[in-house]
Amino acid sequence: MSKKVRYLAIFSILGAFFRRWFGGGFKDVSRFWKYLFLVLCVFFMYFLNFEEFPYKDLRMYLTTIAMCVFWAIGHGDYFVVNNEEPDEGRLKWVDWILRKIYGENNYYNFWGNITGMFIRYTTTAILVAVCIPSFLFITAGALVAFSYGLMGKLFPNKAYTEYAEYMAGALVFGLLYLCI
């Protein structure tokens, strides 16, 4: 097994556990420590992909900040993909787009939630993609939405959001490592 494949597996596993931890799983810890872990992971990805640690490379710092934004912005209740009840806790700008796509109050369903996740994560993935620069990272929004949608269909109970966090974290960290 090549080094690249081993590192891809390691970062995917770290990402799975990071996303679950960031989403509230495990022990409740200050967001400071979660962001610090994320920053160190991104720095280490850069370290492994360059012959010298690129501490002078502005892209590394911009990518790190962009990844913090990628995970930080809330996603409303879209992550509960099987929920079909109207709620007011959603992201207003995403709701506006969903109303344009599905019509007024017709987006409180599985596909509306998946589309909301896709829109929310794709918009922040664009920022990360510009910073790396690798426009392949824009697909991170689709990977997150796919993770929640698949787990919502496979495990239509409350545990599916936990499984989706593991899957989304693994896919996004793996993708980030490949894009750097």
CSV table of C-alpha atoms in Angstrom, one decimal:
chain,number,residue,atom,x,y,z
A,1,MET,CA,0.0,0.0,0.0
A,2,SER,CA,1.4,3.4,-1.0
A,3,LYS,CA,2.0,6.3,1.4
A,4,LYS,CA,-0.7,8.3,-0.3
A,5,VAL,CA,-3.3,5.6,0.3
A,6,ARG,CA,-2.3,5.2,3.9
A,7,TYR,CA,-2.5,8.9,4.6
A,8,LEU,CA,-5.8,9.1,2.8
A,9,ALA,CA,-7.1,6.3,5.1
A,10,ILE,CA,-5.7,8.0,8.2
A,11,PHE,CA,-7.2,11.4,7.4
A,12,SER,CA,-10.5,9.8,6.4
A,13,ILE,CA,-10.7,8.1,9.8
A,14,LEU,CA,-9.6,11.3,11.6
A,15,GLY,CA,-12.3,13.2,9.6
A,16,ALA,CA,-15.0,10.7,10.6
A,17,PHE,CA,-14.3,11.1,14.2
A,18,PHE,CA,-13.7,14.8,14.0
A,19,ARG,CA,-17.1,15.4,12.4
A,20,ARG,CA,-18.9,13.3,14.9
A,21,TRP,CA,-17.1,15.1,17.7
A,22,PHE,CA,-17.8,18.5,16.1
A,23,GLY,CA,-21.5,17.6,15.8
A,24,GLY,CA,-21.8,17.0,19.5
A,25,GLY,CA,-20.8,13.3,19.8
A,26,PHE,CA,-18.4,12.0,22.5
A,27,LYS,CA,-17.5,14.2,25.3
A,28,ASP,CA,-18.6,17.8,25.2
A,29,VAL,CA,-15.5,19.9,24.7
A,30,SER,CA,-15.0,23.6,23.9
A,31,ARG,CA,-15.2,24.5,20.2
A,32,PHE,CA,-11.7,25.9,20.6
A,33,TRP,CA,-10.2,22.4,20.9
A,34,LYS,CA,-12.2,21.1,18.0
A,35,TYR,CA,-11.0,24.0,15.8
A,36,LEU,CA,-7.4,23.5,17.0
A,37,PHE,CA,-7.6,19.8,16.0
A,38,LEU,CA,-9.0,20.8,12.6
A,39,VAL,CA,-6.2,23.4,12.1
A,40,LEU,CA,-3.5,20.8,13.0
A,41,CYS,CA,-5.0,18.3,10.6
A,42,VAL,CA,-5.0,20.7,7.7
A,43,PHE,CA,-1.4,21.8,8.5
A,44,PHE,CA,-0.4,18.2,8.6
A,45,MET,CA,-2.0,17.5,5.3
A,46,TYR,CA,0.0,20.3,3.8
A,47,PHE,CA,3.2,19.1,5.5
A,48,LEU,CA,2.7,15.6,4.0
A,49,ASN,CA,2.0,16.9,0.5
A,50,PHE,CA,5.1,19.2,0.2
A,51,GLU,CA,8.8,18.5,0.5
A,52,GLU,CA,9.1,21.2,3.1
A,53,PHE,CA,6.5,22.5,5.5
A,54,PRO,CA,4.9,25.4,3.5
A,55,TYR,CA,4.7,27.8,6.4
A,56,LYS,CA,5.3,30.7,4.0
A,57,ASP,CA,2.5,29.6,1.7
A,58,LEU,CA,-0.5,31.8,2.2
A,59,ARG,CA,-2.8,29.1,0.7
A,60,MET,CA,-2.2,26.8,3.7
A,61,TYR,CA,-3.5,29.5,6.1
A,62,LEU,CA,-6.4,30.5,3.8
A,63,THR,CA,-7.4,26.8,3.4
A,64,THR,CA,-7.3,26.3,7.1
A,65,ILE,CA,-9.6,29.3,7.8
A,66,ALA,CA,-11.9,28.3,5.0
A,67,MET,CA,-12.2,24.7,6.4
A,68,CYS,CA,-13.1,26.2,9.8
A,69,VAL,CA,-15.9,28.3,8.0
A,70,PHE,CA,-16.9,25.1,6.1
A,71,TRP,CA,-17.7,23.3,9.3
A,72,ALA,CA,-18.8,26.3,11.4
A,73,ILE,CA,-21.8,27.7,9.6
A,74,GLY,CA,-24.9,26.1,10.9
A,75,HIS,CA,-27.0,23.8,8.7
A,76,GLY,CA,-30.3,24.3,10.4
A,77,ASP,CA,-32.5,21.3,10.8
A,78,TYR,CA,-31.7,20.0,7.3
A,79,PHE,CA,-29.5,17.2,8.8
A,80,VAL,CA,-32.7,15.6,10.1
A,81,VAL,CA,-33.5,14.6,6.5
A,82,ASN,CA,-36.5,12.5,7.3
A,83,ASN,CA,-38.3,15.3,9.2
A,84,GLU,CA,-41.2,16.7,7.3
A,85,GLU,CA,-42.5,19.2,9.9
A,86,PRO,CA,-42.1,22.9,9.3
A,87,ASP,CA,-39.7,24.7,11.6
A,88,GLU,CA,-38.3,28.1,12.0
A,89,GLY,CA,-34.8,27.1,12.9
A,90,ARG,CA,-33.6,26.9,9.4
A,91,LEU,CA,-31.1,29.1,7.5
A,92,LYS,CA,-33.2,32.0,6.0
A,93,TRP,CA,-31.1,32.4,2.8
A,94,VAL,CA,-31.2,28.6,2.1
A,95,ASP,CA,-35.0,28.6,2.8
A,96,TRP,CA,-35.4,31.4,0.3
A,97,ILE,CA,-33.6,29.3,-2.4
A,98,LEU,CA,-35.6,26.2,-1.4
A,99,ARG,CA,-38.9,28.2,-1.8
A,100,LYS,CA,-37.8,29.2,-5.3
A,101,ILE,CA,-37.1,25.5,-6.1
A,102,TYR,CA,-40.0,23.7,-4.4
A,103,GLY,CA,-42.5,26.5,-3.8
A,104,GLU,CA,-43.8,28.0,-0.5
A,105,ASN,CA,-43.9,25.4,2.3
A,106,ASN,CA,-43.3,22.5,-0.1
A,107,TYR,CA,-39.7,21.9,0.9
A,108,TYR,CA,-40.3,20.4,4.4
A,109,ASN,CA,-39.5,16.9,3.2
A,110,PHE,CA,-36.6,14.5,2.5
A,111,TRP,CA,-35.6,16.1,-0.8
A,112,GLY,CA,-36.0,19.6,0.6
A,113,ASN,CA,-33.6,18.8,3.5
A,114,ILE,CA,-31.1,17.1,1.2
A,115,THR,CA,-31.2,20.1,-1.1
A,116,GLY,CA,-30.7,22.4,1.9
A,117,MET,CA,-27.7,20.5,3.0
A,118,PHE,CA,-26.3,20.5,-0.5
A,119,ILE,CA,-26.7,24.3,-0.9
A,120,ARG,CA,-25.3,25.1,2.6
A,121,TYR,CA,-22.2,22.9,2.2
A,122,THR,CA,-21.6,23.7,-1.4
A,123,THR,CA,-21.5,27.4,-0.8
A,124,THR,CA,-18.8,27.1,1.8
A,125,ALA,CA,-17.0,24.4,-0.2
A,126,ILE,CA,-16.5,27.0,-3.0
A,127,LEU,CA,-14.5,29.1,-0.5
A,128,VAL,CA,-12.3,26.2,0.3
A,129,ALA,CA,-11.9,25.2,-3.3
A,130,VAL,CA,-10.7,28.8,-4.2
A,131,CYS,CA,-8.2,28.8,-1.3
A,132,ILE,CA,-6.6,25.4,-2.1
A,133,PRO,CA,-6.9,26.0,-5.2
A,134,SER,CA,-8.7,22.9,-6.4
A,135,PHE,CA,-12.2,23.1,-7.8
A,136,LEU,CA,-12.7,19.4,-7.2
A,137,PHE,CA,-13.4,20.3,-3.5
A,138,ILE,CA,-16.7,21.9,-4.6
A,139,THR,CA,-18.1,18.4,-4.6
A,140,ALA,CA,-17.8,18.3,-0.8
A,141,GLY,CA,-21.3,19.8,-0.6
A,142,ALA,CA,-22.7,16.9,-2.6
A,143,LEU,CA,-20.7,14.4,-0.5
A,144,VAL,CA,-22.2,15.8,2.8
A,145,ALA,CA,-25.8,15.8,1.3
A,146,PHE,CA,-25.3,12.3,0.0
A,147,SER,CA,-24.0,11.1,3.4
A,148,TYR,CA,-27.1,12.4,5.2
A,149,GLY,CA,-29.5,11.2,2.5
A,150,LEU,CA,-28.0,7.7,2.3
A,151,MET,CA,-28.0,7.2,6.1
A,152,GLY,CA,-31.5,8.6,6.3
A,153,LYS,CA,-32.7,6.0,3.9
A,154,LEU,CA,-30.7,3.1,5.3
A,155,PHE,CA,-31.4,3.8,8.9
A,156,PRO,CA,-34.6,5.7,9.2
A,157,ASN,CA,-34.3,6.2,13.0
A,158,LYS,CA,-32.6,8.9,15.1
A,159,ALA,CA,-29.1,7.2,14.8
A,160,TYR,CA,-28.8,7.9,11.1
A,161,THR,CA,-27.5,11.5,11.8
A,162,GLU,CA,-24.6,10.0,13.8
A,163,TYR,CA,-23.7,7.6,11.0
A,164,ALA,CA,-24.0,10.5,8.5
A,165,GLU,CA,-21.6,12.6,10.5
A,166,TYR,CA,-19.0,9.8,10.4
A,167,MET,CA,-19.5,9.3,6.7
A,168,ALA,CA,-19.5,13.0,5.8
A,169,GLY,CA,-16.3,13.7,7.9
A,170,ALA,CA,-14.5,10.8,6.3
A,171,LEU,CA,-15.4,11.8,2.8
A,172,VAL,CA,-14.6,15.5,3.3
A,173,PHE,CA,-11.3,15.0,5.0
A,174,GLY,CA,-10.3,12.4,2.4
A,175,LEU,CA,-11.3,14.8,-0.4
A,176,LEU,CA,-9.4,17.7,1.2
A,177,TYR,CA,-6.2,15.5,1.5
A,178,LEU,CA,-6.5,14.6,-2.2
A,179,CYS,CA,-7.1,18.2,-3.3
A,180,ILE,CA,-4.1,19.7,-1.4
